[in-house]
Coordinates of C-alpha atoms and ligand atoms in Angstrom, one line a residue:
X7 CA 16.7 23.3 -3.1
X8 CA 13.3 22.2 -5.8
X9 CA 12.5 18.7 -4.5
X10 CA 10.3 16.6 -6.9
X11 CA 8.4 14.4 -4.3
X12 CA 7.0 11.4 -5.7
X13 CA 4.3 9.6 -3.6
X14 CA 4.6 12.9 -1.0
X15 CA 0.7 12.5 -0.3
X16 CA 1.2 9.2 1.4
X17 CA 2.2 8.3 5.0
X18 CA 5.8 9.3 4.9
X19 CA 6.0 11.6 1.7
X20 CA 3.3 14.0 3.1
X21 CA 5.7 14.1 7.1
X22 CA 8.6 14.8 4.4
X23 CA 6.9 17.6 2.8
X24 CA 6.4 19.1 5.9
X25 CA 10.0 19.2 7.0
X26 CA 11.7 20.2 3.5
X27 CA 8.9 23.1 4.0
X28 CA 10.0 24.0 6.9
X29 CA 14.0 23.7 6.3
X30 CA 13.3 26.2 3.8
X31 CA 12.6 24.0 0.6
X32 CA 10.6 24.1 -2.7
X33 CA 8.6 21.0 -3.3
X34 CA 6.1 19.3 -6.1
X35 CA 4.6 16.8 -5.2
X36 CA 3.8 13.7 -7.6
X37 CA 1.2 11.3 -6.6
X38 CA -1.6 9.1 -8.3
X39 CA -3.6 9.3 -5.0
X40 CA -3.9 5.7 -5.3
X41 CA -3.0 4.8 -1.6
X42 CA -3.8 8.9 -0.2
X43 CA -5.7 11.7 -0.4
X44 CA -4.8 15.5 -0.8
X45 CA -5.9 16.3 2.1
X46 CA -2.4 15.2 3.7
X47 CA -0.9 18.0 1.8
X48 CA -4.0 20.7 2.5
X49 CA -3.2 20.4 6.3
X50 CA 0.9 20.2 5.4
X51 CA -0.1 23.5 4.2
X52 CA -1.7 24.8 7.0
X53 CA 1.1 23.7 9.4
X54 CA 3.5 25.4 7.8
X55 CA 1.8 28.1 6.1
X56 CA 3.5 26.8 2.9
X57 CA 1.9 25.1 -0.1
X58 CA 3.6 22.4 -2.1
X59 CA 2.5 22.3 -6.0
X60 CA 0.9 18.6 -6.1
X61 CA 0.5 16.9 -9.4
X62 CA -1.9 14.3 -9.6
X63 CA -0.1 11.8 -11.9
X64 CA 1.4 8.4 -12.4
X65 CA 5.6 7.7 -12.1
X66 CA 5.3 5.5 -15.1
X67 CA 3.5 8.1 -17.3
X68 CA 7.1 9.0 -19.1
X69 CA 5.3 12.1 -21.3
X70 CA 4.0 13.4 -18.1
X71 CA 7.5 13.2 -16.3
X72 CA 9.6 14.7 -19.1
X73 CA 7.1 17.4 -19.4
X74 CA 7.5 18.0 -15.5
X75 CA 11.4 18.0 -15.7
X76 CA 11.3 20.3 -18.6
X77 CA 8.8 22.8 -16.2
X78 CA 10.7 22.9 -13.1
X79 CA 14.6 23.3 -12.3
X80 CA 15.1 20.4 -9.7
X81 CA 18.3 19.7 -7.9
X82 CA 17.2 16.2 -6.2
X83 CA 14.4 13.9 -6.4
X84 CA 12.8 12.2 -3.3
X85 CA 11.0 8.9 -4.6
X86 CA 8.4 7.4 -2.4
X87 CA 6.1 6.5 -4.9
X88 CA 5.0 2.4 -4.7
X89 CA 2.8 0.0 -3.6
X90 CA 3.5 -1.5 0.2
X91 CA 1.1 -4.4 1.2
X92 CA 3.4 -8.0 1.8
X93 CA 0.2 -9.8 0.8
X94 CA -1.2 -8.3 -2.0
X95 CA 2.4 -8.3 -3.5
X96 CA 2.4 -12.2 -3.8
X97 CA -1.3 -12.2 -4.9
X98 CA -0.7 -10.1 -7.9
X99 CA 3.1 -9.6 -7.9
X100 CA 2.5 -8.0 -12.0
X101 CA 1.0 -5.1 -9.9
X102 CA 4.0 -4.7 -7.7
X103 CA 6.6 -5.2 -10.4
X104 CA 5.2 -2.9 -12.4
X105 CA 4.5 -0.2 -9.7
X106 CA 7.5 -0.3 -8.1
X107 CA 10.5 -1.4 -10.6
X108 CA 9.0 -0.1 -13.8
X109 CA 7.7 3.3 -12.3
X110 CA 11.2 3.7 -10.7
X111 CA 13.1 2.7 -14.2
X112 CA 10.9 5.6 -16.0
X113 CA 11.4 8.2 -13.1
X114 CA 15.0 7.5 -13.6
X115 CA 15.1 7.7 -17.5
X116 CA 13.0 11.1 -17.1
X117 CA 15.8 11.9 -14.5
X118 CA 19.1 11.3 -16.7
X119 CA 17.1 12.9 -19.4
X120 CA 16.7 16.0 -17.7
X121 CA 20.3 16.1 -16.0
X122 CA 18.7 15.9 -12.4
X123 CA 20.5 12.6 -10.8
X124 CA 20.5 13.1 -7.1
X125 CA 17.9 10.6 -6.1
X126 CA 16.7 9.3 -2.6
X127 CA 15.0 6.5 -2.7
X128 CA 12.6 4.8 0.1
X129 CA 14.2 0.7 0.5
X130 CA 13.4 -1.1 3.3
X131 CA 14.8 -3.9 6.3
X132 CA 12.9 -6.2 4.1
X133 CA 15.8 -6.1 1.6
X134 CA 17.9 -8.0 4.3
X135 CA 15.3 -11.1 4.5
X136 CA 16.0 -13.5 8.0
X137 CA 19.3 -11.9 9.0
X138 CA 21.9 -14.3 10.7
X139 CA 22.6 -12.1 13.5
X140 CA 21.5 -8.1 14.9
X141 CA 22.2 -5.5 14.9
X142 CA 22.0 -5.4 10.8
X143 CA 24.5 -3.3 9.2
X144 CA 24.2 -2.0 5.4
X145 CA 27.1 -4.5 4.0
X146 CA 24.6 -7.8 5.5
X147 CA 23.7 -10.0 2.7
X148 CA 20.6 -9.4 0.7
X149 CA 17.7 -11.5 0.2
X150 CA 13.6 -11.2 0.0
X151 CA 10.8 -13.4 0.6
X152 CA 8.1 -11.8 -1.7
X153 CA 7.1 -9.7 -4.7
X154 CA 7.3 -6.4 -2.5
X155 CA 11.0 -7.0 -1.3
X156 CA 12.2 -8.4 -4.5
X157 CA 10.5 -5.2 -6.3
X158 CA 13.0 -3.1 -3.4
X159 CA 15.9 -5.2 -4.1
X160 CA 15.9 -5.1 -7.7
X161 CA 15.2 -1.2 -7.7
X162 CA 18.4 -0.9 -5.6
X163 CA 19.9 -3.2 -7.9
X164 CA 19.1 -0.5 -11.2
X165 CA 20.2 2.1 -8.7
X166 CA 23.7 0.6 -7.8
X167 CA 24.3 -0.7 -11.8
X168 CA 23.1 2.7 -13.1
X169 CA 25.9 4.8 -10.7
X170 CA 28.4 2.4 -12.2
X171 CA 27.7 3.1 -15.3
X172 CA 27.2 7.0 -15.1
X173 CA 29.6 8.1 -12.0
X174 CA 27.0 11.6 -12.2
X175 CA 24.6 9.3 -10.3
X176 CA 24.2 10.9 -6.8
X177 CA 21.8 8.0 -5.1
X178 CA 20.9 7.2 -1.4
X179 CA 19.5 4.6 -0.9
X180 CA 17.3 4.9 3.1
X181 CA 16.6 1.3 4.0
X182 CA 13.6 2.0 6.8
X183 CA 13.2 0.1 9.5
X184 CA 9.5 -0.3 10.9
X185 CA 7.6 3.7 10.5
X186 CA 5.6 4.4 13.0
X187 CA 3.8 7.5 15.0
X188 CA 2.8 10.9 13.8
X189 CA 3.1 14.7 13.3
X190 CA 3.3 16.0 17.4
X191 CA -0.1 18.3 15.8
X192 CA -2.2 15.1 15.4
X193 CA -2.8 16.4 11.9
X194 CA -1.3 14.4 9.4
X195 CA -0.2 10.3 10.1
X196 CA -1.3 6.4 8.6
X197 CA -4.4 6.6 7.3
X198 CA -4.5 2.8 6.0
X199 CA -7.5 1.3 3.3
X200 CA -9.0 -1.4 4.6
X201 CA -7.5 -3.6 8.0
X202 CA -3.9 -2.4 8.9
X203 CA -1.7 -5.0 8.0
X204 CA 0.9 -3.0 10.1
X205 CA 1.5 -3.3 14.3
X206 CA 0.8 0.2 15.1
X207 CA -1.8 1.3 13.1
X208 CA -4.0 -1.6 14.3
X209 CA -3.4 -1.2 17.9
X210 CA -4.5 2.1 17.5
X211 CA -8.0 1.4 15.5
X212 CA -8.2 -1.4 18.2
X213 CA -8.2 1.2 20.9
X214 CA -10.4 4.0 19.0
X215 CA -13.3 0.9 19.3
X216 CA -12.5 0.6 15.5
X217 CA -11.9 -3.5 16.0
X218 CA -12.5 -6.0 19.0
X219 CA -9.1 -6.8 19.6
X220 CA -5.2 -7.8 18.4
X221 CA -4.1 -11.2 17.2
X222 CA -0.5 -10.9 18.5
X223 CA 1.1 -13.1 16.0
X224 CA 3.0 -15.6 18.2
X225 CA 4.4 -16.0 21.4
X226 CA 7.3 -18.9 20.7
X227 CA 9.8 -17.0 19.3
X228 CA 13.6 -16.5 20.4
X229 CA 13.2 -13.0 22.0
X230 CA 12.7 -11.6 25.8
X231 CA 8.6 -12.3 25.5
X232 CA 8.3 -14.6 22.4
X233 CA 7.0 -12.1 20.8
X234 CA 8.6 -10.2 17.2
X235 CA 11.2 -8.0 17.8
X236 CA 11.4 -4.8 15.0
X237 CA 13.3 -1.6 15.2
X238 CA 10.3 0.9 15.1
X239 CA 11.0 4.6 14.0
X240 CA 8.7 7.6 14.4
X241 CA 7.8 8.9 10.6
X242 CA 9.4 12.7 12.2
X243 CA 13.0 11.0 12.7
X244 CA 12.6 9.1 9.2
X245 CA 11.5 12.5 7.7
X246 CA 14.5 14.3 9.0
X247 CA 16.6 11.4 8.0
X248 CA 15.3 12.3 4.5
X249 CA 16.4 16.0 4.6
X250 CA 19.9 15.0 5.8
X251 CA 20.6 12.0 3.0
X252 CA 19.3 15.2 0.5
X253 CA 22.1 17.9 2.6
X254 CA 24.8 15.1 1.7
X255 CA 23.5 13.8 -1.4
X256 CA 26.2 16.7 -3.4
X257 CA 29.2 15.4 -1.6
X258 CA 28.2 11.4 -2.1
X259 CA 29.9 9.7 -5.0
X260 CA 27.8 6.9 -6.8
X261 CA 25.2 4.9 -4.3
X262 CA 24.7 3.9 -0.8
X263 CA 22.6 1.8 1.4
X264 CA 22.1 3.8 4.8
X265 CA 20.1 2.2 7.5
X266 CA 17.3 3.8 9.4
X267 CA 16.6 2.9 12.4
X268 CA 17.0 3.9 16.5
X269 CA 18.9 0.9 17.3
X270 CA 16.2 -0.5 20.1
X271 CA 14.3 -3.8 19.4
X272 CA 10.6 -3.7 20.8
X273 CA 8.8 -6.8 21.2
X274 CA 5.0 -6.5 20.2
X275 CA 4.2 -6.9 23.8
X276 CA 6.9 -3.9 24.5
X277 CA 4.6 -1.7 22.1
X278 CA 0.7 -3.1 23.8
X279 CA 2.2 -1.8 27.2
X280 CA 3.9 1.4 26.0
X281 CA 0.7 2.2 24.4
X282 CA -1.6 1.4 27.2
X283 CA 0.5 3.4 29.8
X284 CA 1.4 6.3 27.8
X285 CA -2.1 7.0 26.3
X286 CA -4.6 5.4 29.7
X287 CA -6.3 3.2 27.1
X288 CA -7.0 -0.5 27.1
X289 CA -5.9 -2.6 24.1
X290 CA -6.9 -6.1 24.4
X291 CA -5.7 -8.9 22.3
X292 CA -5.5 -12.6 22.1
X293 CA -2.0 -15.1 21.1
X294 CA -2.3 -16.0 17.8
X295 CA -0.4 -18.6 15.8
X296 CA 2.9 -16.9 14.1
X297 CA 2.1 -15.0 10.5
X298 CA 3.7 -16.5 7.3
X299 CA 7.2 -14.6 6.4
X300 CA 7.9 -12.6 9.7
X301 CA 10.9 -13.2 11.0
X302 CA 11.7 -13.4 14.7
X303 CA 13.8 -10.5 15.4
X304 CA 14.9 -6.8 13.4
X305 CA 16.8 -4.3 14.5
X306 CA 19.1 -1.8 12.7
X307 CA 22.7 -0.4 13.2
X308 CA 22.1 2.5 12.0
X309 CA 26.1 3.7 12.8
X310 CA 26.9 4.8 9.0
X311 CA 23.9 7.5 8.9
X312 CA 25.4 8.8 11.8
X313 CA 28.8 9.4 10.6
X314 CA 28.2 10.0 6.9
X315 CA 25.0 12.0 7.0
X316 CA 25.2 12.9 10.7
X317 CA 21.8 12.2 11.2
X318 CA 20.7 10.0 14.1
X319 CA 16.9 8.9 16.0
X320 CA 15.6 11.3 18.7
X321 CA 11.9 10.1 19.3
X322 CA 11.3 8.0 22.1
X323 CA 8.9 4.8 22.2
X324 CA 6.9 6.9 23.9
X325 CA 7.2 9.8 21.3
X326 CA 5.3 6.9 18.9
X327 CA 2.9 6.0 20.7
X328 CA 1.5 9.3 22.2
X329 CA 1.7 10.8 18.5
X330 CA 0.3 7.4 17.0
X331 CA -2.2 8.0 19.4
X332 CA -2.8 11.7 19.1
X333 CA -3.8 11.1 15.2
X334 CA -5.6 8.2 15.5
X335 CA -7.8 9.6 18.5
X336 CA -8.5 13.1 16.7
X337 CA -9.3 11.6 13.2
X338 CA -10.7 8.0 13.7
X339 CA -11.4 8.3 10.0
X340 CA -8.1 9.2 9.0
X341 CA -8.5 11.7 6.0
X342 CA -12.1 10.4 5.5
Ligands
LIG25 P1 2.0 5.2 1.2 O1 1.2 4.2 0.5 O2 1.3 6.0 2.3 O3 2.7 6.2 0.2 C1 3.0 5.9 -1.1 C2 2.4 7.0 -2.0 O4 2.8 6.7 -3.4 C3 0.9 7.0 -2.0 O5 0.5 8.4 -1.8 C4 0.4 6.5 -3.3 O6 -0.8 7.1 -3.7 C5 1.6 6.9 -4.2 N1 1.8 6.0 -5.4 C6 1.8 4.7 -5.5 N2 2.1 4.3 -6.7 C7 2.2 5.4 -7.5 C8 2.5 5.6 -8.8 N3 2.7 4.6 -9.7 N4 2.6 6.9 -9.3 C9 2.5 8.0 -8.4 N5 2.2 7.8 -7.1 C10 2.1 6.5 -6.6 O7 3.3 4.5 1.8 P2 4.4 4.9 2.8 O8 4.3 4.1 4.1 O9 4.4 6.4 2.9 O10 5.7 4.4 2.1 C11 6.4 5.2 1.2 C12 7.5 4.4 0.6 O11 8.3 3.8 1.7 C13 7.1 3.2 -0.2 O12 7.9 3.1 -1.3 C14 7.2 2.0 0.7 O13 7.4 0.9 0.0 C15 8.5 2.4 1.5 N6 8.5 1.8 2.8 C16 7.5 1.9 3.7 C17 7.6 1.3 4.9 C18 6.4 1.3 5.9 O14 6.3 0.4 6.8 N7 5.5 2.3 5.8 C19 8.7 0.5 5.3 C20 9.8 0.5 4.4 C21 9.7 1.1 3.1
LIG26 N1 2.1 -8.0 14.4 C1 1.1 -8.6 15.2 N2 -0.2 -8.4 14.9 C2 -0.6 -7.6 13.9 C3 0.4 -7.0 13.0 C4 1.7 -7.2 13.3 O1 1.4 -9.3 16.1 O2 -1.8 -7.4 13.7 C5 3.5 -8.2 14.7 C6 4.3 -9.0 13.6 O3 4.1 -10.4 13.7 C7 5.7 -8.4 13.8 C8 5.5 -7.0 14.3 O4 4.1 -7.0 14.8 O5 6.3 -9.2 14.8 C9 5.6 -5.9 13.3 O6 4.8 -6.2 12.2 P1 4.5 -5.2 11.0 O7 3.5 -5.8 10.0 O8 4.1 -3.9 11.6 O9 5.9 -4.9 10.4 P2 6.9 -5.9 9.6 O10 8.2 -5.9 10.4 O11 6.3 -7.2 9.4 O12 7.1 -5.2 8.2 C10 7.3 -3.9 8.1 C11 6.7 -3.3 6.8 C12 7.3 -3.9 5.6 C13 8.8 -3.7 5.6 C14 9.4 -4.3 6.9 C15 10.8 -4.0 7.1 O13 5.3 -3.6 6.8 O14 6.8 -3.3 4.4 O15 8.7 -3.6 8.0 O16 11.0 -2.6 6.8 F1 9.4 -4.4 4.6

């Protein structure tokens, strides 16, 4: 198949690219570099000895998109193009809302122009706010907290209205649970601006010396430690789960929510150990009081993406932290 990758230079667009590449796929890549750098998809290239045609541009430049559909002949569209940071999206939730539910409106517009309407498109746990009770299934009700899961939510929302109102709509819709690790080749993984707002990316720039230590963010909640409970994923499963929602995509009427996740809830205790024992480093951290908006516990059922696009989680906890640790001990500096 030609797979138009939006956002394939960042953290789980560039894993993507490298396993459409090496299932035998044609991908461009579409990216405003304004969260990655090429370099992701120069060392994609090198792994698999296959280059992907990157185009530095924006989703919501419309000229640029029609121009791009007109170019290439693409069966499906994979869109991981947005902005991801919780905090800045309540600080300036314009940004966000333009980003994410504008830029995905255009891509789509450029897409039903064109005739390509099989779209994948990256959602998120976030989209199921405080769930009553876990394991979450797809069918839970929806709810979010902030600018970055309403912008998810309301792009599902276009996604599930537009399908209705065009049944030539093929559209999954791959709610993630918590991405983690990296490529086995320590190549490509996270490379995050600034301080990691995420769990694993700042355990591992605490243990590369990068910071003093890790504010575990409360240790009174309802789980086996106290500590949050999330579903974490290594980016390899997620990126074959990406490859199998695009193999069913021409058999799936309309669009569905599929969940994925392994299944296992990790508290952020769970993940300090794992880390220190897999990978003989130290990572020392302090209790600190509960963060704003997380919730106490996450985990997915992630039964339908098994039947339907028979496509389960193979990567252990270990998996994600040796690989987590692999990238973030060869390149301390990420891409830099
Ligand atoms: P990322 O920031 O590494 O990748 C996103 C890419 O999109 C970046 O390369 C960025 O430069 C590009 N981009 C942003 N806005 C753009 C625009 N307007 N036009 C073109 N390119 C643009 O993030 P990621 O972790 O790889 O996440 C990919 C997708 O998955 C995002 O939509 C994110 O919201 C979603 N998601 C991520 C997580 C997670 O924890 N990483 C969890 C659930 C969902
Ligand atoms: N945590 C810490 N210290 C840190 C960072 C995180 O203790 O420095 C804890 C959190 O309190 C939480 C767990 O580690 O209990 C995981 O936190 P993350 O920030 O890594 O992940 P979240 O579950 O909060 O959110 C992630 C993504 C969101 C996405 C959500 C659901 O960041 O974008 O998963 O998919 F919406």
């Amino acid at each position: 198949m030609k797979v138009l990758i939006t956002g394939g230079a960042g953290y789980i667009g560039s894993h993507t690219v490298l396993c459409l590449h090496e299932a035998g796929h044609d991908v461009v890549v579409l990216d405003n570099l304004s969260n990655s750098s090429v370099e992701s998809l120069k060392r994609v290239g090198e792994l698999t000895n296959k280059c992907a045609q990157f185009i530095e541009g924006d989703i919501r430049d419309e000229q640029l998109l029609n121009r791009i559909f007109n170019e290439h002949a693409f069966d499906a569209v994979i869109h991981f193009a947005g902005l991801k940071a919780v905090g800045e999206s309540v600080a300036r939730p314009d940004l966000y809302y333009d980003n994410n539910v504008n830029g995905s409106m255009v891509l789509m517009r450029a897409m039903k122009a064109a005739g390509v309407m099989r779209l994948v498109f990256s959602s998120s746990a976030t989209v199921y706010g405080d769930p009553a009770s876990l394991p979450i299934t797809e069918d839970f009700p929806l709810s979010a907290t902030n600018p970055y899961g309403w912008s998810k939510l309301m792009v599902e929302q276009v996604c599930r209205d537009a399908a209705v109102a065009d049944e030539n709509w093929q559209i999954a819709l791959l709610r993630y649970f918590n991405p983690v690790g990296a490529h086995e080749s320590g190549r490509i993984g996270e490379d995050p601006n600034d301080i990691p707002n995420n769990l694993m990316p700042f355990i591992s720039q605490v243990a590369v010396g990068k910071r003093a230590e890790l504010s575990v963010f409360g240790d009174d909640y309802d789980t086996h430690d106290g500590t949050g409970v999330r579903d974490y994923i290594h980016v390899m499963d997620l990126a074959r789960g990406h490859l199998a929602a695009l193999n069913y995509l021409p058999k799936q009427k309309g669009c569905e929510a599929y969940n994925l996740g392994t299944g296992n809830g990790y508290s952020v205790l769970d993940m300090v150990k794992a880390f220190e024992t897999q990978n003989q480093v130290p990572v020392p951290y302090r209790i600190a009081p509960r963060r704003p908006g997380d919730i106490a516990a996450c985990y997915a059922n992630a039964g339908k993406a098994e039947q339907v696009l028979g496509w389960t989680a193979t990567m252990t906890q270990d998996d994600m932290v040796r690989d987590t640790w692999r990238w973030q001990s060869h390149n301390p500096n990420g891409y830099k």
